[in-house]
XYZ file of C-alpha atoms in Angstrom:
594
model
C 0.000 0.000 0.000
C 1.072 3.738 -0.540
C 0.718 6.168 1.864
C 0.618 9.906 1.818
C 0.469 13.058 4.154
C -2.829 14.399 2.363
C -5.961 12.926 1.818
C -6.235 11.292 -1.950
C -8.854 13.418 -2.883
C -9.844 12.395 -5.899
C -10.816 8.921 -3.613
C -12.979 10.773 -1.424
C -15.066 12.254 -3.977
C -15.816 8.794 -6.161
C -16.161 7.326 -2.915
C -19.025 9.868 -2.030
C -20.552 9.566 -5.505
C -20.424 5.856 -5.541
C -22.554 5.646 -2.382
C -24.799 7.825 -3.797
C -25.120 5.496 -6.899
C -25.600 2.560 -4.404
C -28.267 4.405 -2.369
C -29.910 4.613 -5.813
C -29.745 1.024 -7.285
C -31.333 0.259 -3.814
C -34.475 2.631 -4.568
C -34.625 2.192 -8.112
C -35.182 -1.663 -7.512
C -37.342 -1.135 -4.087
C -39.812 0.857 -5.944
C -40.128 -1.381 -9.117
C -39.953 -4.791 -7.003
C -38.857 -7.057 -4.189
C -34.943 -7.179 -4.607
C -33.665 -10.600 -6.097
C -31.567 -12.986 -3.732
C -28.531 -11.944 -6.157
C -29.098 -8.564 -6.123
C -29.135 -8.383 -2.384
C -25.369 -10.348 -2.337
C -24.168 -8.206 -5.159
C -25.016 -5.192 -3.358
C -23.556 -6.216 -0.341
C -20.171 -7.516 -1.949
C -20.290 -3.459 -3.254
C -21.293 -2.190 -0.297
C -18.463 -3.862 1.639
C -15.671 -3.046 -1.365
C -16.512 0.742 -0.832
C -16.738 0.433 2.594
C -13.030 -1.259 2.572
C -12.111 1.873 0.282
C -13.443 4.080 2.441
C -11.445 3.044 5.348
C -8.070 3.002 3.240
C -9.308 6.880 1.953
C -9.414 7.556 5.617
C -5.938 6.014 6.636
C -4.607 8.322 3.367
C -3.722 5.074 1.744
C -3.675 3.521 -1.741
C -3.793 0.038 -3.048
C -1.341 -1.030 -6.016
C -3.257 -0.069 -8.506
C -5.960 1.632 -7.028
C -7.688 3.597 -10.038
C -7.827 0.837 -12.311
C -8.900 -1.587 -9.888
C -11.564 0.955 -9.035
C -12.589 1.225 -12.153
C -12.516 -2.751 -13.266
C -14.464 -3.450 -9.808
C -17.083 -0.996 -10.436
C -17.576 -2.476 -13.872
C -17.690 -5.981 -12.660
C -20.712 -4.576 -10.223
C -22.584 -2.356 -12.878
C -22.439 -5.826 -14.953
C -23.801 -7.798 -11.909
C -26.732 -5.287 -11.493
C -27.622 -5.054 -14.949
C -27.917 -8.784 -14.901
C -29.874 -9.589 -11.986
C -32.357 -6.592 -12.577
C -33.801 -8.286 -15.568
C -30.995 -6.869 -18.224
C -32.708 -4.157 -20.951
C -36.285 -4.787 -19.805
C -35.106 -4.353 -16.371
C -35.541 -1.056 -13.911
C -31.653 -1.217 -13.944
C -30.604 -0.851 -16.967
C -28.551 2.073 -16.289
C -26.429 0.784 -13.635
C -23.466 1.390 -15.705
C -23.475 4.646 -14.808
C -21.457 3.364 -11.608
C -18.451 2.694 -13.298
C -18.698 5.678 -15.801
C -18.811 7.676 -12.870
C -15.457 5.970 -11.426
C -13.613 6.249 -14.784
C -14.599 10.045 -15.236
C -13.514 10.730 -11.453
C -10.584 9.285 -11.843
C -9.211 10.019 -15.831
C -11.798 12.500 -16.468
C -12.875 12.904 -20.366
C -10.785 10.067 -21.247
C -11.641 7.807 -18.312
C -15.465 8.528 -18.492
C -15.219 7.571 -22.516
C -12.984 4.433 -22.363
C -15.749 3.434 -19.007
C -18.662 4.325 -21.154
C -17.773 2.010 -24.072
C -16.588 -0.833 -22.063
C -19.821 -0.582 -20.190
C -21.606 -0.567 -23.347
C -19.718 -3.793 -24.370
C -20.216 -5.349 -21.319
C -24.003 -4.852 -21.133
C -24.609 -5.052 -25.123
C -22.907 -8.631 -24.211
C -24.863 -9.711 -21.437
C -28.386 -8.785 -23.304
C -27.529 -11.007 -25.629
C -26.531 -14.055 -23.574
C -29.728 -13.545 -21.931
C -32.247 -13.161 -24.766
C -30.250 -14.757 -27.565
C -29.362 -12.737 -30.965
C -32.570 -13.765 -32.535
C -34.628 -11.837 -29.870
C -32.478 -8.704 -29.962
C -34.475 -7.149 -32.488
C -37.566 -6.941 -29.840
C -35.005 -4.698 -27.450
C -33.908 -2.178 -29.847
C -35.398 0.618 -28.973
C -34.550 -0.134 -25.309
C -31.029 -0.889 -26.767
C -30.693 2.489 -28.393
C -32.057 3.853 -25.440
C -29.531 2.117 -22.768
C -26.197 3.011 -25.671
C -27.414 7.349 -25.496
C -28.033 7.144 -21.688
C -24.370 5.416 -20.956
C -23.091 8.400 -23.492
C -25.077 10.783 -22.034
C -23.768 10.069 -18.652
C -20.201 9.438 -19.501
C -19.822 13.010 -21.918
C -21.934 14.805 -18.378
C -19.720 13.311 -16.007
C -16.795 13.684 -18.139
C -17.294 17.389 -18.618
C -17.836 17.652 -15.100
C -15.088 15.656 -13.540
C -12.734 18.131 -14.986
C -14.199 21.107 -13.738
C -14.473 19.518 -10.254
C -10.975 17.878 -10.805
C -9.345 21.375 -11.647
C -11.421 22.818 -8.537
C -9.610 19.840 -6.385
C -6.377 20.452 -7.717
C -6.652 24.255 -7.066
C -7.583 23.115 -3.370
C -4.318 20.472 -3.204
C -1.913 22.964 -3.799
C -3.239 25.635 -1.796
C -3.077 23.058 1.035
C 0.183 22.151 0.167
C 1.266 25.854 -0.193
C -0.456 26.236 3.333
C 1.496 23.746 4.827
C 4.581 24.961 3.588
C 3.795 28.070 4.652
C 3.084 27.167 8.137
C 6.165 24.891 8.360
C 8.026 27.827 7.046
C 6.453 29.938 9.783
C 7.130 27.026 12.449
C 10.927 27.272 11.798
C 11.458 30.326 11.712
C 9.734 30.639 15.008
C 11.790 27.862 16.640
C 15.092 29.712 14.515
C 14.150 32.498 16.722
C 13.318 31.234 19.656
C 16.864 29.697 19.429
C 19.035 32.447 18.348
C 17.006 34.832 21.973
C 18.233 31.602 24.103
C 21.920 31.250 22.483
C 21.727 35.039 22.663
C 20.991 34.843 26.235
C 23.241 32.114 26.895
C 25.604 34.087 25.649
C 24.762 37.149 27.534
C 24.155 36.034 30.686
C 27.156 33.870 30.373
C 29.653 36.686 29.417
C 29.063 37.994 32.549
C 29.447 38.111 36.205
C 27.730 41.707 37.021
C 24.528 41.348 38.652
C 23.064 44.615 37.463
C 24.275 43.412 33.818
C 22.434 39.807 33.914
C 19.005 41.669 35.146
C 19.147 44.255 32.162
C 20.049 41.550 29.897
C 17.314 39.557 31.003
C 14.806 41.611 30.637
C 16.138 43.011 27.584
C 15.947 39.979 25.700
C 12.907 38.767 27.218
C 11.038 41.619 25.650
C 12.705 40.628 22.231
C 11.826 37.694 22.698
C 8.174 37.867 23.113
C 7.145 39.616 19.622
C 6.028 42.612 17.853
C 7.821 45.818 18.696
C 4.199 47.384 19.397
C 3.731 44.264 21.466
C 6.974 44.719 23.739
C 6.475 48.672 24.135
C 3.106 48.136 26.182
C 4.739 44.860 28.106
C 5.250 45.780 31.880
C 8.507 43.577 33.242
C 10.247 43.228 36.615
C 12.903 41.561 38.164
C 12.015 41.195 42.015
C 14.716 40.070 44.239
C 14.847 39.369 48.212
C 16.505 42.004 50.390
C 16.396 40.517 54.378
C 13.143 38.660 53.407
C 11.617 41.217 51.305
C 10.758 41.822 47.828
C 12.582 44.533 46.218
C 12.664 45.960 42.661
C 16.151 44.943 41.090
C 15.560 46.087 37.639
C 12.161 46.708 35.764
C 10.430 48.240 32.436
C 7.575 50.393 32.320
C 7.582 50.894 36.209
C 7.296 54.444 37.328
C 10.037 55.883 40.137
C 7.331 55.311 42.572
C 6.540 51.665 41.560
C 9.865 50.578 41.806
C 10.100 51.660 45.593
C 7.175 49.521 46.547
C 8.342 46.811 48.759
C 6.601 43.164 49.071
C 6.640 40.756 51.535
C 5.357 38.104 49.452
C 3.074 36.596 51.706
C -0.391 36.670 49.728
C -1.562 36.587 46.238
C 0.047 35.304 43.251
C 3.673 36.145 44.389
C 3.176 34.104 47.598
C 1.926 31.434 44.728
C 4.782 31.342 42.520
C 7.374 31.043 45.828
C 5.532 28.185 47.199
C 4.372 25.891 44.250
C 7.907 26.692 42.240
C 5.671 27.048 39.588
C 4.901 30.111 36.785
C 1.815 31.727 37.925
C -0.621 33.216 35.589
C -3.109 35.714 37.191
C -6.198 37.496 35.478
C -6.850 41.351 36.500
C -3.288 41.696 38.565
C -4.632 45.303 40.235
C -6.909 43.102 41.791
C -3.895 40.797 43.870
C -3.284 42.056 47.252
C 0.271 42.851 46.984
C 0.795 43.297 42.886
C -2.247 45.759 42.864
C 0.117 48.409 44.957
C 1.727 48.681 41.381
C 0.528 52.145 39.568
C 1.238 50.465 36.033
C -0.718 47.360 36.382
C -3.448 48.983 36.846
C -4.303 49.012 32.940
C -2.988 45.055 32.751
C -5.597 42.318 32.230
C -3.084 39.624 32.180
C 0.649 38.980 34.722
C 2.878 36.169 35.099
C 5.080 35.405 37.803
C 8.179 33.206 37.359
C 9.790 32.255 40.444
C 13.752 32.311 40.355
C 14.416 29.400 42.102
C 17.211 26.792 42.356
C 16.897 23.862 44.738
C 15.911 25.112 48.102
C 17.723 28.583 46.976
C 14.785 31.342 46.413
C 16.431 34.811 44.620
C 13.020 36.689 43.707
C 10.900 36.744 40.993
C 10.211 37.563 37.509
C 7.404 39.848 37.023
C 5.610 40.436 33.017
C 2.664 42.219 32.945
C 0.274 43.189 29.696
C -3.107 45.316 28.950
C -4.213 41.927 27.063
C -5.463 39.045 28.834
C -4.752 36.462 25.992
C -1.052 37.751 25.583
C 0.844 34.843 27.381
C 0.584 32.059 25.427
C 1.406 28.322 26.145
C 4.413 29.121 23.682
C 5.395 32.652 24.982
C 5.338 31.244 28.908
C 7.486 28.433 27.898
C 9.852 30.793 26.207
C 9.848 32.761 29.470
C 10.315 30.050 31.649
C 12.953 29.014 29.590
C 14.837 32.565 29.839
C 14.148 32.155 34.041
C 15.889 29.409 34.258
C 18.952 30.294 32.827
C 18.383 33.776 34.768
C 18.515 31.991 38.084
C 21.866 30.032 36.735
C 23.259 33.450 35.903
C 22.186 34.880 39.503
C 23.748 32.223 41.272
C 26.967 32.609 39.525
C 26.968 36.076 39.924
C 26.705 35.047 43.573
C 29.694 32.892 43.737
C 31.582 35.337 42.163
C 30.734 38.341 44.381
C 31.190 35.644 46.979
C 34.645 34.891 46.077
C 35.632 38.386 45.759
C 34.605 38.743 48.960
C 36.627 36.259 50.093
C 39.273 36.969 48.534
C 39.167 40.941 49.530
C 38.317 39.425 53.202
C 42.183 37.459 53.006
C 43.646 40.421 51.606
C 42.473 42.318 54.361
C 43.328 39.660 56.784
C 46.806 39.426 55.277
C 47.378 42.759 55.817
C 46.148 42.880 59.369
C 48.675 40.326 59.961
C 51.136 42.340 58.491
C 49.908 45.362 60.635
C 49.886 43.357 63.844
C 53.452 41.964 62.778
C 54.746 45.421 62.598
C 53.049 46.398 65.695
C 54.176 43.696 67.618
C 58.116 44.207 66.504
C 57.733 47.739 67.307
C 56.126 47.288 70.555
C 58.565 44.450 71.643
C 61.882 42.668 69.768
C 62.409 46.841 68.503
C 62.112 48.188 71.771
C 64.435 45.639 73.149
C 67.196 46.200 70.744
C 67.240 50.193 70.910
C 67.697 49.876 74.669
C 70.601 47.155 74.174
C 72.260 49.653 71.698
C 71.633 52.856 74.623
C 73.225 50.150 77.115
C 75.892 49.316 74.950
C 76.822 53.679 74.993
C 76.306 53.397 78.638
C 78.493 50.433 78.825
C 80.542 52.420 76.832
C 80.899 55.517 78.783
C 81.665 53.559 81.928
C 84.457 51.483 80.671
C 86.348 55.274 80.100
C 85.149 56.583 83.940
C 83.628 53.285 85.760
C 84.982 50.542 84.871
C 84.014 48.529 88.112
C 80.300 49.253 86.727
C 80.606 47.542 83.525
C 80.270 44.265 84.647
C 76.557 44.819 85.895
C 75.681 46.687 82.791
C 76.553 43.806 80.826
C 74.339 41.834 82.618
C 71.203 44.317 81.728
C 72.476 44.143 78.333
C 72.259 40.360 78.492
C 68.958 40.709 80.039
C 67.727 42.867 77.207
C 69.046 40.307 74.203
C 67.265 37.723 76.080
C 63.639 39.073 76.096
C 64.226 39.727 72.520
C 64.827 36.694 71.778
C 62.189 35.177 73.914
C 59.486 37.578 72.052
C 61.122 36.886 68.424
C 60.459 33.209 69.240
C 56.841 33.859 70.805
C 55.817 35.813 67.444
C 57.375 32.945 65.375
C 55.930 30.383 67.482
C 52.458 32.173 67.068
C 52.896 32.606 63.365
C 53.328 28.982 62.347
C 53.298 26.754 65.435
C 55.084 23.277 64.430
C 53.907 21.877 67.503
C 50.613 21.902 66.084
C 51.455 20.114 63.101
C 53.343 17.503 64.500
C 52.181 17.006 68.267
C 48.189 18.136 68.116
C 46.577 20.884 69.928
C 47.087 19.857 73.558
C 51.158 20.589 72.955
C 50.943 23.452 70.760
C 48.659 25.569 73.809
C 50.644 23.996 76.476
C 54.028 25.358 74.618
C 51.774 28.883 73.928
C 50.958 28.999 77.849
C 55.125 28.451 78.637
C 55.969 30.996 76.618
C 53.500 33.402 77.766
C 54.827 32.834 81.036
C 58.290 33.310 80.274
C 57.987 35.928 77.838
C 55.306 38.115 79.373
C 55.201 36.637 82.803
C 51.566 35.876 81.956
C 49.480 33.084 84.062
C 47.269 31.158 81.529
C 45.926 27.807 82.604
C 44.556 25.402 80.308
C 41.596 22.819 81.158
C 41.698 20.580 78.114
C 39.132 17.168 77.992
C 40.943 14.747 76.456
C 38.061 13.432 74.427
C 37.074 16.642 73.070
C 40.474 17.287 71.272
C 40.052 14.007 69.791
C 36.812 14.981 68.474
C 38.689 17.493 66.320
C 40.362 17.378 63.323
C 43.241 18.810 61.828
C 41.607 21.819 60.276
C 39.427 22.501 63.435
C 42.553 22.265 66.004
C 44.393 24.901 63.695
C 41.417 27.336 64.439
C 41.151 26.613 67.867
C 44.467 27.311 68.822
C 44.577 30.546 66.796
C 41.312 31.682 68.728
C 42.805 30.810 71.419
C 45.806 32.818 70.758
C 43.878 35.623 69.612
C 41.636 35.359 72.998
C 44.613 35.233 75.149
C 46.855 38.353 73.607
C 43.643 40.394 73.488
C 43.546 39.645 77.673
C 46.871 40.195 77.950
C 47.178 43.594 76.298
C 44.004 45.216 77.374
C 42.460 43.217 80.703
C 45.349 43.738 83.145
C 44.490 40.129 84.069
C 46.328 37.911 86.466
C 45.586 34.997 85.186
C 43.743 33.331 81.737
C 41.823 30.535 81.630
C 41.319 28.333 78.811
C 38.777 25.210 78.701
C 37.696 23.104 76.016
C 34.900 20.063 77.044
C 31.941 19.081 75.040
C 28.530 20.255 75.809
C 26.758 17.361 75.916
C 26.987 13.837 75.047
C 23.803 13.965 72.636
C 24.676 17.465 70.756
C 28.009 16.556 68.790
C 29.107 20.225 70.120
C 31.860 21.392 71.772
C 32.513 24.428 74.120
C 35.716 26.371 74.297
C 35.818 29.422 76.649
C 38.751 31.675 77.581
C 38.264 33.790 80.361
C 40.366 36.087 82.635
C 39.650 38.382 86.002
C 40.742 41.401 84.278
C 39.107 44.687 84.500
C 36.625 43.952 81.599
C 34.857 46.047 79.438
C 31.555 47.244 77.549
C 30.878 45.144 75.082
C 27.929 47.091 73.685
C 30.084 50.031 73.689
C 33.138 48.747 71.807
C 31.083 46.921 69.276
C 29.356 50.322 68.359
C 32.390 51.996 67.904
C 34.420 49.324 66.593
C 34.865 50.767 62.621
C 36.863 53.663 64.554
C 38.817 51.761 66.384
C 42.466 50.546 64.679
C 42.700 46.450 66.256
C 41.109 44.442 64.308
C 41.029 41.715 67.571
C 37.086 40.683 67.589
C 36.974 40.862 63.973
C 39.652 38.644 63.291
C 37.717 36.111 66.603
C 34.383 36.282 64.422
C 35.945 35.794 60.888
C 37.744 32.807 62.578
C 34.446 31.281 64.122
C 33.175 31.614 61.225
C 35.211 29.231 59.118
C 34.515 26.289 61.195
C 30.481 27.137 61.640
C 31.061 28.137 65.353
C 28.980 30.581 67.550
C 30.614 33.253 69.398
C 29.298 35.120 72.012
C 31.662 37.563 74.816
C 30.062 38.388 78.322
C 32.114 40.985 80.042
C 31.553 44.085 82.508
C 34.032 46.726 83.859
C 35.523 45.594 86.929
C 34.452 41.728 86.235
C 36.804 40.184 83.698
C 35.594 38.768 80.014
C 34.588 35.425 79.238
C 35.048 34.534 75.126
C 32.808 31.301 74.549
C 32.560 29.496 71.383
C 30.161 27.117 70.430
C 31.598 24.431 67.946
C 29.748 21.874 66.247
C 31.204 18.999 65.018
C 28.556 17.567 62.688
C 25.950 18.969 59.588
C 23.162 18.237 62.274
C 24.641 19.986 65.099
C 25.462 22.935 62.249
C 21.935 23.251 61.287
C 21.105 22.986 65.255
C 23.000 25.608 66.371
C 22.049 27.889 63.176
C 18.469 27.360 64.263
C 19.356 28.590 67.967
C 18.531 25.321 69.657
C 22.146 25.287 70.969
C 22.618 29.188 71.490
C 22.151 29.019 75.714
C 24.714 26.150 76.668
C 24.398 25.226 80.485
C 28.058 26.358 81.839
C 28.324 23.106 83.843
């Protein structure tokens, strides 16, 4: 069989006639008499042929074939009828007509000629197998009759199979030309569609400015969505959260006051879009409780909201508003969607990347703090040492010329002086990069830090260590402990006037996976309300540097201190994702000191 995208026309149409003809033959011989036994069967066998026809027509398939076997099994029938009918004295004599009909339908002129004369043969035969030639002559005028209505029929229908055959044709290739047209329109659609989402691939993708990847979304969403008188009335927003609120990032057709409007997005179609993940299209947005704030919806029948979402990560929204309710269609929503998505992947690498710079402007900064605090603590210390060994050395000096008996003991305070430098060089090196650390674990590297404390500052710290709670540390954590620690305990020394440090470090409970580390001293304390207000004037960078520090290891810091009753530093530190998300939460914020 042959199969083709368009109905074979020319089949539907001698179909249509052919049941016609049948309908016919059925009330030609109802009226005249009861239908014959063979009648009955030969209209069934036709009835079921054109039936099976029909049902290929439908399926737009073709037999091998088809026309002429059309044609030779419509003359087979017309010959069957004309037989059991009763031949020329019968009331159908003219069923030849059925496969006239199917020879003009299908070859017009020609066809409906070459038909009529083989029906004329075929009929002219049968007549006279049924009467004999001797009786002919008593038919003749019947005979003449039957030969002018088969030519008749076959010059009608061949005159009018071409006019109806040009009138199909006309109609096929307007089809066709409609389908090509569409198809044409289709692709160059989709070509379009394609080049906006390279194009905003490409946009998006070429850079890492947030301000940039909102204007460029927007941009080419309006580009994307049609006519330039279309895009001029379209109302667009890109709504992002600010400490749980909705703020406008970047927007078109928004007035100065519109874009200062802040949501919470807690009812209405934005609360919607946030909580189903899905686009939401609303009818009549000036009607929403929170979108109908907006001066220039107020003449928009239709809005859509696309969340810009990723994961559990919500950034905002994306807002498209238009004075026609039927604007968003299926295939414009999907297109916007589509530009969303990528929107969100743009956002979030924006993100990282301001993140990292962060970061990275956040280790400059600490670098140079070090650097600071290096110079700082040279000058206060090792420098100060040296310049008074050089004076003693011109006092030394001086009393070699007048007093010598004196030089002895000035030596010693000379000796004195090179040791403290010394000890201090080592306790800044030692502080710097403790190998102890490394190589022996925490316990040895705050035990060596308490020593030298003690020998270079003549400061009492005393540690308080659990055993099991170091082990519940690794590598990376111990580093940051002992430089908190560190931090913690200079900060005391320098500014408490404290005669002794403590330092503890237990866990908090068996069940929390958290550990506590507190340093505290009996110094003369402080206001911690007060410092932290004024802490961007201040030139230490002490509590900054505890907090930054805290943070890399998910910690929670918190300092209690008073004038006149010492500080306590405590640090909360958990030591699995479940006692992170704990202590984020605040369930672990209140420890019980015991």
């Amino acid at each position: 069989m042959r199969k083709a995208d368009f109905p074979f026309l020319p089949d539907l149409l001698t179909l249509a006639l052919r049941w016609l003809a049948l309908v016919a033959l059925v009330a030609a011989q109802a009226l005249a008499e009861a239908p014959a036994p063979g009648f009955l069967l030969a209209l069934a066998a036709a009835s079921g042929w054109n039936l099976f026809l029909s049902i290929l027509a439908v399926a737009n398939n073709r037999l091998p074939a088809h026309r002429p076997l059309s044609i030779a099994v419509d003359l087979l029938f017309s010959g069957v009828f004309f037989y059991t009918s009763g031949g020329l004295g019968g009331v159908l004599a003219w069923a030849g007509v059925l496969a006239i009909l199917s020879g003009a339908m299908y070859y017009e002129w020609r066809g409906a000629l070459v038909s009529t004369v083989l029906v004329t043969l075929l009929e002219g035969g049968l007549a006279v197998w049924m009467i004999g030639a001797g009786g002919l002559s008593t038919y003749l005028l019947p005979a003449g009759v039957l030969i002018g209505l088969n030519l008749a029929a076959g010059a009608a229908l061949g005159m009018l199979s071409r006019r109806v055959m040009r009138l199909l044709r006309q109609r096929y290739r307007s089809l066709l030309a409609l389908r090509e047209e569409t198809e044409r329109t289709a692709q160059i659609k989709e070509r379009k569609r394609l080049q906006i989402f390279y194009s905003m691939v490409e946009t998006l993708s070429a850079t890492l400015n947030y301000e940039v990847v909102l204007d460029s979304a927007l941009n080419l969403s309006i580009s994307a969505l049609g006519e330039e008188n279309e895009s001029t009335r379209l109302v667009s927003a890109v709504l992002l959260f600010e400490n749980d609120r909705l703020v406008t990032a970047e927007a078109r057709g928004l007035s100065p006051a519109d874009r200062r409007v802040i949501f919470h997005g807690e009812k209405g179609v934005l609360a919607d879009a946030l909580k189903s993940g899905q686009a939401q299209l609303i009818i009549n947005p000036s009607g929403d409780p929170e979108l109908g704030r907006l001066l220039a919806l107020q003449s928009c029948r239709a809005a859509l909201c696309l969340p810009l979402r990723r994961g559990l990560d919500a950034y905002g929204l994306l807002l498209f508003a238009y004075p026609d309710p039927a604007f968003f269609t299926p295939e414009r929503r999907d297109l916007l969607e589509m530009i969303g998505h990528q929107v969100v992947v743009s956002i979030q690498n924006a993100r990282l990347f301001q993140e990292v710079r962060q970061e990275k402007d956040r280790i400059l900064t600490a670098q140079e703090e070090t650097r600071r605090k290096l110079a700082r603590d040279l000058h206060d210390g090792p420098t100060q040492l040296v310049a008074g060994i050089a004076m003693r050395l011109q006092v030394a000096e001086r009393l070699l010329k007048h007093r010598p008996a004196e030089v002895s003991e000035e030596l010693k305070r000379i000796e004195e002086l090179a040791r403290r430098a010394t000890q201090e060089i080592r306790h800044m090196l030692f502080t710097l990069r403790p190998l102890a650390l490394e190589s022996e674990g925490l316990v040895c590297a705050l035990e060596q830090m308490s020593d030298k404390m003690k020998d270079t500052f003549q400061q009492n710290v005393a540690l308080e260590l659990d055993p099991q709670a170091v082990q519940l540390l690794d590598l990376n954590r111990q580093s940051v402990v002992f430089y908190l620690v560190e931090e913690a305990v200079n900060n005391a020394r320098k500014h408490a006037q404290a005669s002794l440090i403590r330092v503890r470090l237990r866990p908090i409970a068996e069940d929390t996976a958290m550990l506590l580390l507190e340093i505290a001293d009996n110094g003369k304390g402080f206001d911690v309300a007060g410092v932290n207000h004024s802490y961007e004037k201040r030139g230490s960078l002490g509590m900054v540097n505890l907090r930054e520090r805290v943070e890399m290891i998910n910690a929670a810091l918190r300092i209690q201190s008073a004038p006149g009753k010492g500080t306590r530093v405590q640090v909360i530190i958990p030591l699995d994702d479940g006692a992170v998300d704990r202590l984020q939460r605040g369930l672990a914020r209140n420890p019980s000191p015991n």
